[in-house]
RNA sequence: GGCACGUUGGAGAAGCGGUUUAACUCACCAGCCUUUCACGCUGGCAUUCAGGGGUUCGAAUCCCCUACGUGUCACCA
């Protein structure tokens, strides 16, 4: 495989947003090129003018930028094989399609969409799946010429051999064979003059020198038709690298192709949900690929390039697991510097906890090791934003042997010391409470519990008693202790 | 329905005919640590590789069949 310089491409269709499965395909194609000192091309496949979505190209390019998948040729950067947008290469395809007709490997078809629909309906009625009946395959040249000159609407179809078998070797799935009689005379050039994907990608991959076609395994069984096209032109076939599909788990436990019903499935959705680009990339890299002789899981792009190889790609589909993504994300969040993390949560904290006097920097610090996504911080700080109702039963704790009565006593005895405290920060407060515990003979754990509950008004909190007091500041902390004592009275 | 591909624990997976009593990670459970939670640490979690037949001295690893799953059969990509 090293006899030639590897050239791969990512060829998305701008028909929506960046699906995570698409991103993963882009990643693998990029990795294959970069890991072998090859080139990576981006090509926009916008031959379906009906499904075009405004702004989709920009989303695709932006995603590539955000994930660090740089390309050598493509939109915006150009290159020697441009243009890289298929709608701008329209005439190229016609020329090649006509060449195929001349070679007897393709033919003009004048069948109307209505007739095709009828064919389809009849097949469906017979409880089967029918294809095109090759009605125009053997039209006389004179008839074709005449109908063409009359300006009749037409498409150009590939002339698939009626007999025999077509095989190719996929780099991950091995040899794939398909009986020619199973294949349809697929349309190469549509009535609107645009090529189909089936044709355009073959022509472009050849013209752009793509050596390895990397794409999802949904193309596994249509590839024989593409291979036939290469053969018809007399072009060398590229290597094929089909990737296992990405699945999602449904509520009933069944799995199916990853889609919106499984939750956030576009790169943008995931960013919106608080995931970091590199965590997403790291996670999807491992969905369907595994490094050889290593148990490493945390990889940055450079490390992925080092470790990546085709034989690490598996054949079986994998289920996208948000739980594991969360773990990756929390690892990447922990890697963030305290300041960097603080910058990211701060907008959210300021919005949720606008009141003055709160130490949001301290809050951010507490949150750093406790969240798996930035957004998760939102539901964790409600108790800071407002004084939540607290069930007094929480003051009864078996491990620390506390009761509401004990807690009340603790709060009453500790309050004057807190009022007198001049240095309102964690370490000082902690020492203060410990000193009280030692002097009073009450267990330190009990003291911490009473104070934490009084201040937080919530059983489980992101931080201990004294850390939270630092967050609340002296005034609010004392006010809450005051409130707690009243409730316990 | 035809064809194609897949099937190792709840999820990602290693494994490529013999020291594998199936590695590692997430999740889960238990314990430790600890000012709760989280972090961290320790231990548990498939006697078995979809099922059934073969081949072999020996199979998760090779072959066949069955089951199940997914993909594909568009003037979509």
PDB file of C-alpha atoms (C1' of nucleotides) in Angstrom, chain A residues 45 47-48 51 111 173 178 182 187 190-191 197 218-219 255 286 288 292 295 297 315-316 319 324 327 369-370 399 430 448 452 461 463-466, chain B residues 1-8 10-16 23-27 34-40 69-77:
ATOM      1  CA  UNK A  45     -21.233  17.028  -3.612  1.00  0.00           C
ATOM      2  CA  UNK A  47     -25.603  17.517  -7.359  1.00  0.00           C
ATOM      3  CA  UNK A  48     -28.976  17.188  -5.719  1.00  0.00           C
ATOM      4  CA  UNK A  51     -32.154  18.849  -1.235  1.00  0.00           C
ATOM      5  CA  UNK A 111     -38.487   6.928 -20.000  1.00  0.00           C
ATOM      6  CA  UNK A 173     -14.391  -6.046   4.600  1.00  0.00           C
ATOM      7  CA  UNK A 178     -22.041  -9.201  -6.626  1.00  0.00           C
ATOM      8  CA  UNK A 182     -28.557  -8.016  -9.266  1.00  0.00           C
ATOM      9  CA  UNK A 187     -28.688   6.722 -13.908  1.00  0.00           C
ATOM     10  CA  UNK A 190     -30.070  13.189 -14.665  1.00  0.00           C
ATOM     11  CA  UNK A 191     -32.647  14.976 -16.804  1.00  0.00           C
ATOM     12  CA  UNK A 197     -23.590  10.703  -6.968  1.00  0.00           C
ATOM     13  CA  UNK A 218     -23.919   1.657   3.122  1.00  0.00           C
ATOM     14  CA  UNK A 219     -21.952   1.879  -0.128  1.00  0.00           C
ATOM     15  CA  UNK A 255     -30.465  -0.529  17.824  1.00  0.00           C
ATOM     16  CA  UNK A 286     -12.606   4.910  18.825  1.00  0.00           C
ATOM     17  CA  UNK A 288     -15.089   1.422  14.908  1.00  0.00           C
ATOM     18  CA  UNK A 292      -2.925  -2.061  17.798  1.00  0.00           C
ATOM     19  CA  UNK A 295      -4.810   0.267  25.522  1.00  0.00           C
ATOM     20  CA  UNK A 297      -7.856   5.790  24.896  1.00  0.00           C
ATOM     21  CA  UNK A 315     -16.404  -4.508  10.540  1.00  0.00           C
ATOM     22  CA  UNK A 316     -19.227  -4.587  13.007  1.00  0.00           C
ATOM     23  CA  UNK A 319     -23.437   1.953  19.150  1.00  0.00           C
ATOM     24  CA  UNK A 324     -18.782   7.138  27.341  1.00  0.00           C
ATOM     25  CA  UNK A 327     -16.427  10.321  30.333  1.00  0.00           C
ATOM     26  CA  UNK A 369     -13.796  18.191  38.555  1.00  0.00           C
ATOM     27  CA  UNK A 370     -17.487  17.595  38.968  1.00  0.00           C
ATOM     28  CA  UNK A 399     -22.847   7.965  59.552  1.00  0.00           C
ATOM     29  CA  UNK A 430     -12.116  24.852  57.855  1.00  0.00           C
ATOM     30  CA  UNK A 448     -19.376  19.908  58.632  1.00  0.00           C
ATOM     31  CA  UNK A 452     -23.092  22.399  54.900  1.00  0.00           C
ATOM     32  CA  UNK A 461     -23.508  19.540  46.884  1.00  0.00           C
ATOM     33  CA  UNK A 463     -18.170  21.072  47.486  1.00  0.00           C
ATOM     34  CA  UNK A 464     -17.893  20.865  51.259  1.00  0.00           C
ATOM     35  CA  UNK A 465     -19.251  23.109  53.983  1.00  0.00           C
ATOM     36  CA  UNK A 466     -16.410  25.578  54.090  1.00  0.00           C
TER      37      UNK A 466
ATOM     38  C1'   G B   1     -38.610 -10.328  -1.019  1.00  0.00           C
ATOM     39  C1'   G B   2     -33.443 -10.695  -3.616  1.00  0.00           C
ATOM     40  C1'   C B   3     -28.539  -9.550  -2.599  1.00  0.00           C
ATOM     41  C1'   A B   4     -24.521  -7.972   0.758  1.00  0.00           C
ATOM     42  C1'   C B   5     -22.326  -7.529   5.370  1.00  0.00           C
ATOM     43  C1'   G B   6     -22.187  -8.342  10.564  1.00  0.00           C
ATOM     44  C1'   U B   7     -22.825 -11.208  15.560  1.00  0.00           C
ATOM     45  C1'   U B   8     -17.051 -11.560  21.982  1.00  0.00           C
ATOM     46  C1'   G B  10     -25.349  -3.272  29.406  1.00  0.00           C
ATOM     47  C1'   A B  11     -21.763  -0.021  25.725  1.00  0.00           C
ATOM     48  C1'   G B  12     -16.810   0.571  23.091  1.00  0.00           C
ATOM     49  C1'   A B  13     -13.545  -3.511  22.386  1.00  0.00           C
ATOM     50  C1'   A B  14      -8.596  -6.790  22.440  1.00  0.00           C
ATOM     51  C1'   G B  15      -8.097 -11.488  20.555  1.00  0.00           C
ATOM     52  C1'   C B  16      -5.800 -13.582  14.011  1.00  0.00           C
ATOM     53  C1'   A B  23      -6.969  -7.825  28.081  1.00  0.00           C
ATOM     54  C1'   C B  24      -8.368  -2.776  28.520  1.00  0.00           C
ATOM     55  C1'   U B  25     -12.115   1.470  28.967  1.00  0.00           C
ATOM     56  C1'   C B  26     -17.135   3.355  30.089  1.00  0.00           C
ATOM     57  C1'   A B  27     -21.418   2.068  32.881  1.00  0.00           C
ATOM     58  C1'   U B  34     -12.774  12.356  52.263  1.00  0.00           C
ATOM     59  C1'   U B  35     -15.933  18.566  55.198  1.00  0.00           C
ATOM     60  C1'   U B  36     -21.394  15.579  51.504  1.00  0.00           C
ATOM     61  C1'   C B  37     -20.668  14.917  46.112  1.00  0.00           C
ATOM     62  C1'   A B  38     -16.891  14.513  42.702  1.00  0.00           C
ATOM     63  C1'   C B  39     -11.717  13.230  42.021  1.00  0.00           C
ATOM     64  C1'   G B  40      -8.358   9.216  43.327  1.00  0.00           C
ATOM     65  C1'   G B  69     -29.397  -7.719  13.284  1.00  0.00           C
ATOM     66  C1'   U B  70     -28.036  -4.010   9.852  1.00  0.00           C
ATOM     67  C1'   G B  71     -27.351  -2.156   4.955  1.00  0.00           C
ATOM     68  C1'   U B  72     -28.895  -1.917  -0.115  1.00  0.00           C
ATOM     69  C1'   C B  73     -32.101  -2.492  -4.321  1.00  0.00           C
ATOM     70  C1'   A B  74     -34.111   6.314  -6.298  1.00  0.00           C
ATOM     71  C1'   C B  75     -33.563  11.257 -12.022  1.00  0.00           C
ATOM     72  C1'   C B  76     -30.628  10.831  -2.645  1.00  0.00           C
ATOM     73  C1'   A B  77     -26.108  10.937  -1.394  1.00  0.00           C
TER      74        A B  77
END
